Coordinates of C-alpha atoms and ligand atoms in Angstrom, one line a residue:
Chain A
M1271 CA -0.4 0.8 22.4
T1272 CA 1.9 0.0 19.5
D1273 CA 1.6 -2.9 17.0
K1274 CA 5.1 -3.5 15.8
K1275 CA 5.8 -6.1 13.1
I1276 CA 9.2 -7.2 11.9
R1277 CA 9.7 -5.9 8.3
V1278 CA 12.1 -7.7 6.0
L1279 CA 13.3 -7.0 2.5
I1280 CA 14.3 -10.1 0.5
A1281 CA 16.4 -9.2 -2.5
K1282 CA 18.4 -10.9 -5.2
P1283 CA 21.4 -8.8 -6.2
G1284 CA 23.3 -9.2 -9.4
L1285 CA 22.5 -11.3 -12.4
D1286 CA 21.7 -14.5 -10.6
G1287 CA 18.4 -16.1 -11.6
H1288 CA 18.2 -18.7 -8.8
D1289 CA 15.1 -17.5 -7.0
R1290 CA 13.8 -20.6 -5.2
G1291 CA 15.7 -20.1 -2.0
A1292 CA 14.6 -16.4 -1.8
K1293 CA 11.0 -17.4 -2.3
V1294 CA 11.2 -20.2 0.3
I1295 CA 12.7 -17.8 2.8
A1296 CA 10.1 -15.1 2.0
R1297 CA 7.2 -17.5 2.6
A1298 CA 8.7 -18.9 5.8
L1299 CA 9.1 -15.4 7.2
R1300 CA 5.6 -14.4 6.2
D1301 CA 4.3 -17.6 7.9
A1302 CA 6.2 -16.5 11.0
G1303 CA 4.2 -13.3 11.1
M1304 CA 6.7 -11.0 9.5
E1305 CA 5.9 -8.5 6.7
V1306 CA 8.1 -9.4 3.8
I1307 CA 8.8 -7.2 0.8
Y1308 CA 10.1 -9.1 -2.2
T1309 CA 11.7 -7.1 -4.9
G1310 CA 12.4 -9.7 -7.6
L1311 CA 15.5 -10.5 -9.6
R1312 CA 18.5 -8.4 -10.8
Q1313 CA 18.7 -5.7 -8.1
T1314 CA 21.6 -3.4 -7.9
P1315 CA 23.0 -2.4 -4.5
D1316 CA 21.5 1.1 -5.1
M1317 CA 18.1 -0.4 -5.7
I1318 CA 18.3 -2.6 -2.6
A1319 CA 19.4 0.2 -0.3
E1320 CA 16.7 2.6 -1.7
A1321 CA 14.0 0.0 -1.2
A1322 CA 15.2 -0.7 2.3
L1323 CA 15.0 3.0 3.0
Q1324 CA 11.5 3.5 1.6
E1325 CA 10.1 0.4 3.2
D1326 CA 11.9 1.1 6.6
V1327 CA 12.8 -2.6 7.1
D1328 CA 14.5 -4.1 10.1
V1329 CA 16.3 -6.7 8.0
V1330 CA 17.7 -7.0 4.5
G1331 CA 18.0 -10.6 3.3
L1332 CA 20.2 -11.2 0.3
S1333 CA 20.0 -14.4 -1.6
I1334 CA 23.1 -15.1 -3.8
L1335 CA 23.9 -18.3 -5.6
S1336 CA 26.0 -16.9 -8.4
G1337 CA 29.3 -16.7 -6.6
A1338 CA 29.5 -12.9 -6.7
H1339 CA 28.8 -12.4 -3.0
N1340 CA 32.3 -11.0 -2.1
A1341 CA 31.6 -8.0 -4.4
L1342 CA 27.9 -7.6 -4.0
V1343 CA 27.4 -7.9 -0.2
P1344 CA 29.9 -5.2 0.8
A1345 CA 28.5 -2.9 -1.9
V1346 CA 25.0 -3.3 -0.5
I1347 CA 26.2 -2.6 3.0
D1348 CA 28.0 0.5 1.9
K1349 CA 24.8 1.8 0.2
L1350 CA 22.7 1.0 3.3
T1351 CA 25.2 3.0 5.4
Q1352 CA 25.1 5.9 3.0
N1353 CA 21.3 6.0 3.3
G1354 CA 21.6 6.2 7.1
L1355 CA 20.4 2.6 7.6
N1356 CA 23.2 1.5 10.0
D1357 CA 20.8 -0.3 12.3
V1358 CA 19.4 -2.6 9.6
K1359 CA 20.6 -6.2 10.0
V1360 CA 21.9 -7.9 6.9
F1361 CA 21.3 -11.7 6.4
V1362 CA 22.8 -13.6 3.5
G1363 CA 21.9 -17.0 2.1
G1364 CA 22.8 -19.2 -0.9
I1365 CA 26.0 -20.7 -2.2
I1366 CA 28.6 -19.2 0.0
P1367 CA 31.9 -21.1 0.6
E1368 CA 32.9 -21.4 4.3
D1369 CA 36.1 -19.5 3.7
D1370 CA 34.2 -16.4 2.6
I1371 CA 32.0 -16.2 5.7
P1372 CA 34.4 -14.5 8.1
N1373 CA 35.1 -11.8 5.6
L1374 CA 31.4 -11.1 5.0
E1375 CA 30.8 -11.0 8.8
E1376 CA 33.6 -8.6 9.2
K1377 CA 31.9 -6.3 6.6
G1378 CA 28.8 -6.2 8.8
V1379 CA 26.7 -9.3 7.8
Y1380 CA 24.8 -10.6 10.8
A1381 CA 24.6 -14.3 9.6
V1382 CA 25.1 -16.5 6.5
Y1383 CA 23.1 -19.6 5.6
G1384 CA 23.8 -22.3 3.0
P1385 CA 21.8 -25.0 1.2
G1386 CA 19.5 -27.1 3.4
T1387 CA 19.1 -24.4 6.0
D1388 CA 16.1 -25.0 8.2
T1389 CA 13.9 -22.0 7.7
Q1390 CA 12.7 -22.1 11.3
K1391 CA 16.3 -21.4 12.3
V1392 CA 16.3 -18.3 10.2
V1393 CA 13.0 -17.2 11.7
A1394 CA 14.4 -17.6 15.2
E1395 CA 17.6 -15.8 14.5
I1396 CA 15.9 -12.9 12.9
K1397 CA 13.6 -12.6 15.9
T1398 CA 16.6 -12.5 18.3
A1399 CA 18.5 -10.0 16.1
I1400 CA 15.6 -7.6 16.2
I1401 CA 15.1 -6.1 19.6
P1402 CA 11.9 -4.1 18.9
K1403 CA 13.0 -0.5 18.2
S1404 CA 11.8 1.4 21.3
E1405 CA 10.1 4.5 20.1
Chain B
M902 CA 11.7 11.5 18.0
I903 CA 11.2 12.2 14.3
D904 CA 11.7 15.7 13.1
A905 CA 8.6 17.0 11.4
E906 CA 10.6 19.8 9.7
A907 CA 12.9 17.1 8.1
I908 CA 9.9 15.4 6.6
R909 CA 8.6 18.7 5.1
S910 CA 12.0 19.5 3.6
G911 CA 12.3 16.2 1.8
N912 CA 14.3 13.9 4.1
R913 CA 13.3 10.5 2.9
L914 CA 14.6 8.6 5.9
A915 CA 12.6 10.8 8.3
L916 CA 9.5 10.3 6.2
S917 CA 10.0 6.5 6.0
R918 CA 10.4 6.3 9.8
A919 CA 7.4 8.5 10.3
L920 CA 5.3 6.1 8.2
T921 CA 6.4 3.2 10.4
A922 CA 5.5 5.2 13.5
V923 CA 2.1 5.9 12.2
E924 CA 1.5 2.3 11.1
N925 CA 2.5 1.1 14.5
N926 CA 0.5 3.8 16.3
T927 CA 3.3 5.1 18.5
P928 CA 2.8 8.1 20.8
D929 CA 5.3 10.0 18.7
S930 CA 3.2 9.5 15.5
K931 CA 0.3 11.5 17.1
R932 CA 2.5 14.5 17.7
L933 CA 3.9 14.2 14.1
Q934 CA 0.5 14.0 12.5
A935 CA -0.7 16.9 14.5
T936 CA 2.3 19.1 13.6
L937 CA 2.1 18.2 9.9
F938 CA -1.7 18.4 9.3
P939 CA -1.8 22.1 8.5
F940 CA 0.6 21.4 5.5
T941 CA -1.7 19.0 3.8
G942 CA -4.6 19.2 1.4
N943 CA -2.5 19.7 -1.8
A944 CA -1.9 16.2 -3.1
H945 CA -4.1 14.5 -5.7
L946 CA -5.0 11.1 -4.4
V947 CA -5.6 8.5 -7.1
G948 CA -6.9 5.1 -6.2
V949 CA -6.2 2.0 -8.4
T950 CA -8.4 -1.0 -7.6
G951 CA -9.3 -4.2 -9.4
A952 CA -9.0 -8.0 -9.0
P953 CA -5.6 -9.4 -8.1
G954 CA -3.7 -10.1 -11.3
S955 CA -5.6 -7.5 -13.4
G956 CA -2.3 -5.5 -13.7
K957 CA -2.7 -2.8 -11.0
S958 CA 1.0 -2.7 -10.0
T959 CA 2.1 -2.8 -13.7
L960 CA -0.2 0.1 -14.4
V961 CA 0.9 2.1 -11.4
N962 CA 4.5 1.7 -12.6
Q963 CA 3.6 3.1 -16.0
L964 CA 1.5 5.9 -14.6
A965 CA 4.3 7.1 -12.3
K966 CA 6.8 7.0 -15.1
A967 CA 4.5 8.9 -17.5
F968 CA 3.7 11.6 -14.9
R969 CA 7.4 12.1 -14.3
Q970 CA 8.2 12.5 -18.0
S971 CA 5.1 14.4 -19.1
S972 CA 5.7 18.0 -18.2
I973 CA 8.7 19.1 -20.3
N974 CA 8.3 22.7 -19.4
E975 CA 7.2 22.4 -15.8
K976 CA 8.8 20.8 -12.9
P977 CA 7.6 17.1 -13.0
P978 CA 5.2 16.2 -10.1
K979 CA 6.6 14.3 -7.2
I980 CA 4.9 10.9 -7.0
A981 CA 4.3 8.7 -4.0
I982 CA 2.9 5.2 -4.3
I983 CA 1.2 3.3 -1.5
A984 CA 0.7 -0.4 -2.4
V985 CA -1.5 -2.4 -0.1
D986 CA -1.4 -6.2 0.0
P987 CA -3.3 -8.6 2.3
T988 CA -2.1 -9.8 5.7
S989 CA -2.4 -13.5 6.2
P990 CA -5.2 -14.0 8.7
Y991 CA -3.5 -17.1 10.0
S992 CA 0.1 -15.9 10.6
G993 CA -0.4 -12.2 10.7
G994 CA 2.5 -11.9 8.2
A995 CA 2.3 -10.6 4.7
L996 CA 4.1 -11.0 1.4
L997 CA 4.3 -7.6 -0.3
G998 CA 5.3 -8.1 -3.9
D999 CA 4.1 -5.0 -5.8
R1000 CA 7.5 -3.6 -6.0
I1001 CA 8.5 -6.4 -8.4
R1002 CA 6.5 -4.6 -11.1
M1003 CA 7.9 -1.2 -10.2
Q1004 CA 11.5 -1.7 -11.0
D1005 CA 11.6 1.0 -13.7
L1006 CA 11.0 3.6 -11.0
A1007 CA 14.2 2.9 -9.1
G1008 CA 16.7 5.7 -9.0
D1009 CA 14.2 8.5 -9.4
K1010 CA 14.3 10.6 -6.2
G1011 CA 11.0 12.2 -7.2
I1012 CA 9.3 8.9 -6.5
F1013 CA 8.7 7.2 -3.2
I1014 CA 7.1 3.7 -3.0
R1015 CA 5.9 2.2 0.2
S1016 CA 4.3 -1.3 0.6
M1017 CA 1.8 -1.8 3.3
A1018 CA 0.1 -4.9 4.7
S1019 CA -3.7 -4.7 5.3
R1020 CA -3.2 -5.9 8.9
G1021 CA -6.7 -7.3 9.2
A1022 CA -8.6 -4.3 7.9
L1023 CA -11.3 -5.1 5.3
G1024 CA -12.3 -3.1 2.3
G1025 CA -9.1 -3.0 0.4
L1026 CA -7.0 -0.6 2.5
A1027 CA -5.1 -0.8 5.8
H1028 CA -6.3 1.1 8.8
S1029 CA -3.5 3.7 8.4
T1030 CA -3.6 4.1 4.6
A1031 CA -5.4 7.4 4.9
A1032 CA -2.8 8.6 7.5
F1033 CA 0.0 7.5 5.1
A1034 CA -1.5 9.6 2.4
T1035 CA -1.7 12.6 4.7
L1036 CA 1.9 12.2 5.7
L1037 CA 3.1 11.9 2.1
D1038 CA 0.9 14.9 1.2
S1039 CA 2.7 17.0 3.9
A1040 CA 6.1 15.8 2.5
G1041 CA 5.2 17.6 -0.7
F1042 CA 4.2 14.7 -3.0
D1043 CA 1.9 16.1 -5.7
I1044 CA 0.2 12.8 -6.8
I1045 CA -0.3 9.8 -4.5
L1046 CA -1.2 6.6 -6.3
I1047 CA -2.9 4.1 -3.9
E1048 CA -3.0 0.5 -5.1
T1049 CA -5.6 -1.5 -3.1
V1050 CA -5.7 -5.1 -2.2
G1051 CA -8.3 -5.7 -4.9
A1052 CA -9.8 -8.7 -3.1
G1053 CA -13.0 -8.3 -5.2
Q1054 CA -15.3 -7.1 -2.4
A1055 CA -16.8 -3.6 -2.7
E1056 CA -13.8 -1.5 -2.0
V1057 CA -15.7 1.5 -0.7
N1058 CA -12.9 2.8 1.4
I1059 CA -10.8 3.8 -1.6
A1060 CA -13.8 5.8 -3.0
R1061 CA -13.9 7.8 0.2
L1062 CA -10.1 8.3 0.4
A1063 CA -9.2 9.0 -3.2
H1064 CA -10.2 12.0 -5.3
T1065 CA -10.0 9.9 -8.5
V1066 CA -10.7 6.1 -8.6
I1067 CA -9.4 4.0 -11.4
V1068 CA -10.9 0.5 -11.7
V1069 CA -8.8 -2.0 -13.6
E1070 CA -10.4 -5.0 -15.4
A1071 CA -8.6 -7.5 -17.6
P1072 CA -10.1 -9.9 -20.2
G1073 CA -10.5 -13.6 -19.7
M1074 CA -10.3 -13.5 -15.9
G1075 CA -14.0 -14.6 -15.7
D1076 CA -14.6 -12.0 -13.0
D1077 CA -16.4 -9.4 -14.9
I1078 CA -19.7 -10.5 -13.5
Q1079 CA -18.4 -10.7 -10.0
A1080 CA -17.1 -7.1 -10.3
I1081 CA -20.6 -5.9 -11.1
K1082 CA -22.0 -7.8 -8.2
A1083 CA -19.4 -6.3 -5.9
G1084 CA -20.4 -2.9 -7.1
I1085 CA -16.8 -2.1 -8.0
L1086 CA -17.8 -0.5 -11.3
E1087 CA -19.9 1.9 -9.3
I1088 CA -16.9 3.7 -7.9
A1089 CA -15.0 4.0 -11.1
D1090 CA -14.2 7.5 -12.2
I1091 CA -12.0 5.9 -14.9
L1092 CA -12.4 2.4 -16.1
V1093 CA -9.3 0.6 -17.5
V1094 CA -9.5 -2.6 -19.6
N1095 CA -5.9 -3.7 -19.2
K1096 CA -4.1 -6.4 -21.2
A1097 CA -5.4 -5.0 -24.5
D1098 CA -2.8 -7.1 -26.2
R1099 CA -5.2 -10.0 -25.7
P1100 CA -7.8 -10.6 -28.4
E1101 CA -10.8 -10.6 -26.0
A1102 CA -10.0 -7.2 -24.6
E1103 CA -12.4 -5.3 -27.0
N1104 CA -15.2 -7.6 -26.0
T1105 CA -14.6 -7.0 -22.4
A1106 CA -14.6 -3.2 -23.0
R1107 CA -17.9 -3.5 -24.9
A1108 CA -19.5 -5.5 -22.2
L1109 CA -18.4 -3.1 -19.5
K1110 CA -19.7 -0.2 -21.4
I1111 CA -23.2 -1.7 -21.5
M1112 CA -23.1 -2.6 -17.9
L1113 CA -22.0 0.9 -16.9
E1114 CA -24.8 2.4 -18.9
M1115 CA -27.3 0.1 -17.4
S1116 CA -26.2 0.5 -13.8
R1117 CA -25.6 4.2 -13.8
G1118 CA -27.9 5.6 -16.5
G1119 CA -25.0 7.9 -17.4
G1120 CA -23.4 10.6 -15.4
M1121 CA -21.2 10.4 -12.3
T1122 CA -20.4 7.5 -10.0
A1123 CA -22.7 6.2 -7.4
A1124 CA -20.4 7.5 -4.7
S1125 CA -20.5 11.0 -6.2
K1126 CA -24.3 10.9 -6.6
H1127 CA -24.6 9.9 -2.9
L1128 CA -22.4 12.9 -2.0
M1129 CA -24.5 15.3 -4.1
R1130 CA -27.7 14.1 -2.5
S1131 CA -26.3 14.6 1.0
L1132 CA -25.2 18.1 0.0
A1133 CA -28.6 18.9 -1.3
E1134 CA -30.1 17.8 2.0
K1135 CA -27.6 20.1 3.8
K1136 CA -28.4 22.9 1.3
V1137 CA -24.8 23.2 0.3
N1138 CA -24.3 24.8 -3.1
T1139 CA -21.7 23.7 -5.6
N1140 CA -21.1 24.4 -9.3
Q1141 CA -22.1 20.8 -10.1
K1142 CA -25.7 21.3 -11.1
D1143 CA -27.0 17.8 -11.6
E1144 CA -25.9 14.2 -11.6
K1145 CA -26.0 13.7 -15.4
T1146 CA -23.6 16.3 -16.6
G1147 CA -20.0 17.0 -15.8
W1148 CA -18.1 13.7 -15.8
E1149 CA -18.6 10.7 -18.0
T1150 CA -16.5 7.7 -16.9
P1151 CA -14.2 6.9 -19.8
I1152 CA -13.4 3.2 -20.6
R1153 CA -9.8 2.9 -21.8
L1154 CA -8.0 0.0 -23.4
V1155 CA -4.5 -0.2 -22.0
T1156 CA -1.5 -2.5 -22.4
A1157 CA 0.2 -1.7 -19.1
I1158 CA 3.1 -4.1 -19.8
E1159 CA 4.1 -2.2 -22.9
G1160 CA 2.9 1.2 -21.8
S1161 CA 0.4 1.8 -24.5
G1162 CA -2.7 3.8 -23.7
I1163 CA -1.0 5.4 -20.7
D1164 CA -0.8 8.9 -22.1
T1165 CA -4.6 9.0 -22.6
L1166 CA -5.0 7.8 -19.0
V1167 CA -2.6 10.4 -17.6
D1168 CA -4.7 13.0 -19.5
D1169 CA -7.9 11.5 -18.0
I1170 CA -6.5 11.8 -14.5
R1171 CA -5.6 15.4 -15.1
R1172 CA -9.0 16.2 -16.6
H1173 CA -10.8 14.5 -13.7
K1174 CA -8.9 16.7 -11.2
A1175 CA -9.7 19.8 -13.2
Y1176 CA -13.4 18.8 -13.2
L1177 CA -13.4 18.2 -9.5
V1178 CA -11.8 21.6 -8.8
S1179 CA -14.1 23.5 -11.2
S1180 CA -17.3 21.8 -9.9
D1181 CA -16.3 22.4 -6.3
L1182 CA -16.5 18.6 -5.8
W1183 CA -12.9 18.6 -4.8
K1184 CA -13.6 20.7 -1.7
V1185 CA -16.8 18.9 -0.9
K1186 CA -15.1 15.5 -1.2
E1187 CA -12.3 16.6 1.2
A1188 CA -14.8 18.0 3.7
Y1189 CA -16.8 14.8 3.6
R1190 CA -13.7 12.6 4.1
L1191 CA -12.4 14.8 6.9
E1192 CA -15.7 14.6 8.7
K1193 CA -15.8 10.8 8.3
D1194 CA -12.2 10.6 9.5
L1195 CA -13.1 12.6 12.6
E1196 CA -16.1 10.4 13.2
A1197 CA -13.9 7.3 13.0
L1198 CA -11.4 8.7 15.4
I1199 CA -14.1 9.6 17.9
K1200 CA -15.5 6.1 17.7
D1201 CA -12.0 4.5 18.2
K1202 CA -11.4 6.8 21.2
L1203 CA -14.8 6.2 22.8
V1204 CA -14.2 2.4 22.6
D1205 CA -10.7 2.9 24.1
Q1206 CA -12.1 5.0 26.9
W1207 CA -14.9 2.6 27.5
Q1208 CA -12.5 -0.3 27.7
E1209 CA -10.2 1.6 30.2
N1210 CA -13.1 2.3 32.6
L1211 CA -14.7 -1.1 32.1
D1212 CA -15.9 -2.9 35.2
E1213 CA -14.6 -6.3 34.1
E1214 CA -16.6 -8.3 36.7
K1215 CA -19.8 -6.7 35.9
Y1216 CA -19.1 -7.2 32.2
Q1217 CA -18.4 -10.9 32.6
A1218 CA -21.5 -11.4 34.7
L1219 CA -23.7 -9.7 32.2
L1220 CA -22.1 -11.7 29.4
A1221 CA -22.8 -14.9 31.2
E1222 CA -26.4 -13.9 31.6
I1223 CA -26.6 -13.2 27.8
I1224 CA -25.1 -16.6 27.0
Q1225 CA -27.6 -18.3 29.3
R1226 CA -30.3 -16.2 27.5
K1227 CA -31.4 -14.7 30.7
R1228 CA -30.8 -11.2 29.5
S1229 CA -30.8 -9.6 26.1
P1230 CA -27.7 -7.8 24.7
I1231 CA -29.8 -4.7 24.2
E1232 CA -30.7 -4.6 27.9
A1233 CA -27.1 -5.3 28.9
L1234 CA -26.0 -2.4 26.8
D1235 CA -28.0 0.0 29.0
L1236 CA -26.5 -1.4 32.1
L1237 CA -22.9 -1.2 30.7
L1238 CA -22.9 2.4 29.3
Ligands
B12_2979 C1 17.8 -25.4 -9.3 C2 19.1 -24.9 -9.8 C3 19.1 -24.1 -11.0 C4 17.8 -23.7 -11.7 C5 17.2 -22.5 -11.0 C6 15.7 -22.4 -10.9 C7 15.2 -21.2 -10.1 N1 14.3 -20.4 -10.7 O1 15.7 -21.0 -9.0 C8 18.3 -23.5 -13.1 C9 18.2 -24.8 -13.9 C10 17.5 -22.4 -13.9 C11 19.7 -23.1 -12.8 C12 20.5 -22.4 -13.7 C13 21.9 -22.2 -13.5 N2 22.6 -22.6 -12.5 CO1 21.9 -23.6 -11.0 N3 21.5 -24.6 -9.5 C14 20.3 -25.1 -9.1 C15 20.6 -26.0 -7.9 C16 20.6 -27.5 -8.4 C17 19.6 -25.9 -6.8 C18 19.3 -24.5 -6.3 C19 18.0 -24.4 -5.5 O2 16.9 -24.0 -6.1 N4 18.0 -24.9 -4.3 C20 16.8 -25.0 -3.5 C21 16.7 -23.7 -2.6 C22 15.5 -23.8 -1.7 O3 17.9 -23.7 -1.8 P1 18.9 -22.5 -1.7 O4 18.7 -21.5 -2.8 O5 20.2 -22.9 -1.4 O6 18.3 -21.7 -0.4 C23 18.4 -22.2 0.9 C24 19.6 -21.7 1.6 O7 20.7 -21.4 0.7 C25 19.2 -20.5 2.3 N5 19.0 -19.2 1.6 C26 19.0 -18.9 0.3 N6 18.8 -17.6 0.1 C27 18.6 -17.0 1.3 C28 18.4 -15.7 1.7 C29 18.3 -15.4 3.0 C30 18.1 -14.0 3.4 C31 18.5 -16.4 4.0 C32 18.4 -16.0 5.4 C33 18.7 -17.7 3.6 C34 18.8 -18.0 2.3 O8 17.9 -20.9 2.7 C35 17.3 -21.7 1.7 C36 16.4 -22.7 2.3 O9 17.1 -23.7 2.9 C37 22.0 -25.6 -7.4 C38 22.8 -26.6 -6.7 C39 22.6 -26.7 -5.3 N7 22.5 -27.8 -4.7 O10 22.4 -25.7 -4.6 C40 22.6 -25.1 -8.8 C41 23.7 -24.0 -8.7 C42 23.3 -22.9 -7.8 N8 23.6 -23.5 -10.1 C43 24.8 -23.2 -10.6 C44 25.0 -22.7 -11.9 C45 26.5 -22.6 -12.3 C46 24.0 -22.4 -12.8 C47 24.1 -21.9 -14.2 C48 25.1 -20.7 -14.3 C49 24.4 -23.1 -15.1 C50 24.7 -22.7 -16.5 N9 26.0 -22.8 -16.9 O11 23.8 -22.4 -17.3 C51 22.7 -21.3 -14.5 C52 22.5 -19.9 -14.1 C53 21.1 -19.4 -14.1 C54 21.0 -17.9 -13.8 N10 20.3 -17.1 -14.6 O12 21.5 -17.4 -12.8 C55 25.9 -23.5 -9.6 C56 26.5 -22.2 -8.9 C57 28.0 -22.3 -8.8 C58 28.5 -21.2 -7.9 N11 27.8 -20.3 -7.3 O13 29.7 -21.2 -7.7 C59 25.2 -24.5 -8.6 C60 25.7 -24.4 -7.1 C61 25.4 -25.9 -9.1 C62 26.9 -26.3 -9.1 N12 27.2 -27.1 -8.1 O14 27.6 -26.0 -9.9 N13 20.1 -23.6 -11.6
GDP2980 N1 -0.5 -9.7 -21.4 C1 -0.4 -8.7 -20.5 N2 -0.1 -9.0 -19.2 C2 0.0 -8.0 -18.3 C3 -0.3 -6.6 -18.7 N3 -0.2 -5.9 -17.6 C4 0.2 -6.7 -16.6 N4 0.3 -8.0 -17.0 C5 0.7 -9.2 -16.3 O1 -0.3 -9.5 -15.3 C6 0.2 -10.1 -14.1 C7 -0.3 -9.4 -12.9 O2 0.2 -8.0 -12.9 P1 0.3 -7.1 -11.6 O3 0.6 -5.8 -12.1 O4 1.1 -7.8 -10.6 O5 -1.3 -7.2 -11.2 P2 -2.0 -6.8 -9.8 O6 -2.0 -8.0 -8.9 O7 -3.3 -6.3 -10.1 O8 -1.1 -5.7 -9.2 C8 1.7 -10.0 -14.3 O9 2.2 -11.2 -14.8 C9 1.9 -8.9 -15.4 O10 3.1 -9.1 -16.1 C10 -0.7 -6.4 -20.0 O11 -0.9 -5.2 -20.4 N5 -0.7 -7.4 -20.9
MG2981 MG1 -0.2 -5.6 -7.2

């Protein structure tokens, strides 16, 4: 019998200090029965990919309100790939202009969420994205 | 299937996946644990316990950093950290935030940090924390720092698992008395008064010193005394002659946030290991823990087997009789087993 739980890393890359959204999402995922690792502010792509590896998460959630998403998100995805974490799903939230979303999705982002997102929608979409890894 | 050899040769992804397999109790995890067990028994397991907010994660961060820097001439020890946080009993989810305090350790490939939710287990650790330590041991980590939930109850499990237990107290948290009640001082091989930058810290240290003397009358921890007595009963000889000599629990003032007092603490941890080895308590503690682990495994397995072969109808019928107070649970037990 296995007791699989969805594990999620919530990270804030770059110098952006807006952490309310990240905390709101972290709590909502916890309340939905997930195990959420929160790493705090000012994470480099290397730090995020290393934490994702050590914690063996299913999802990496990036919260970015600084406008630097076009540089940061692909950098995180590259590092995740370098660490062999190709199967990890990347979710992004914060202040992301509509026009930038297709580019981010092309780089491998699973979904993007803006201000006012219903956290239950995020919960549901993470659950669909994670087909329990069959061991 | 995860490659056991990859774990031994330092493949971090394989190790991380193996930890998940163990935590989720997959069939593959049993094979891995069996394959890797012969390569364990080398790591020094150091428990860090104390109330939430006392500064355990901050301290662990400093300890790991200091251990990595300390040996200039030798190869620095490889450090693993297991940080346990509570699972919410309502949602089954958990918020694991210890890494926030361990940012300094990022980028050092000689350090591996893994957060772990308690998943309903009581006593400060998760069900598979011991198995995590064993796996990390087989992967070649020399020191494994284990941060407990620190919920304030008697965290006896860490005393059984770790070779060395550090209890962290902080001034002005109003929980000193509670700590005594919970018996947490009883398991301290090293007592840390953290947040020494606060003016009340010295008072806290003094109060703790008095309490320690009163409750122990000097000498080793209650856990070690218990161990010594059970050895005496079994007529096992060790180099530890009595309960009074050998190890005196030091009380250290530390400011974890600045890193002051850490070098002394690193020294204490090394001295405690040397003491355990020279007194034979190291071997004895390991033997005792392995025996308890085996007992726990047997109990789990017996319950599983019993559940598999259970005659559900008979069980429900007897349960109904118990609820109607027509039959006692004791009597039902004989009919069920
Ligand atoms: C509150 C706030 C602040 C607070 C932050 C407090 C804190 N600790 O978080 C303070 C006052 C400190 C602040 C400072 C600044 N701010 Co400000 N701030 C805001 C404001 C008004 C609200 C942000 C917020 O907390 N929203 C509430 C949370 C819950 O919503 P959220 O973060 O959007 O999260 C939701 C979704 O986006 C999504 N989500 C978010 N993250 C994630 C992650 C995942 C994985 C998922 C799935 C979903 C998800 O789900 C959440 C729930 O619905 C916004 C404007 C706005 N309306 O968004 C500006 C705003 C973000 N700030 C802005 C700026 C410019 C600044 C400053 C640079 C101002 C200055 N010149 O000093 C500084 C920079 C501070 C720093 N160090 O980074 C700009 C950013 C512009 C841009 N990106 O192009 C904004 C957009 C205002 C504006 N219109 O100009 N700010
Ligand atoms: N003043 C002071 N605060 C500290 C010290 N060590 C830790 N803290 C703070 O105490 C809080 C709790 O620390 P943390 O390590 O998370 O405690 P834990 O819950 O026991 O793991 C944080 O805000 C730390 O910054 C210290 O030496 N002095
Ligand atoms: Mg902590």
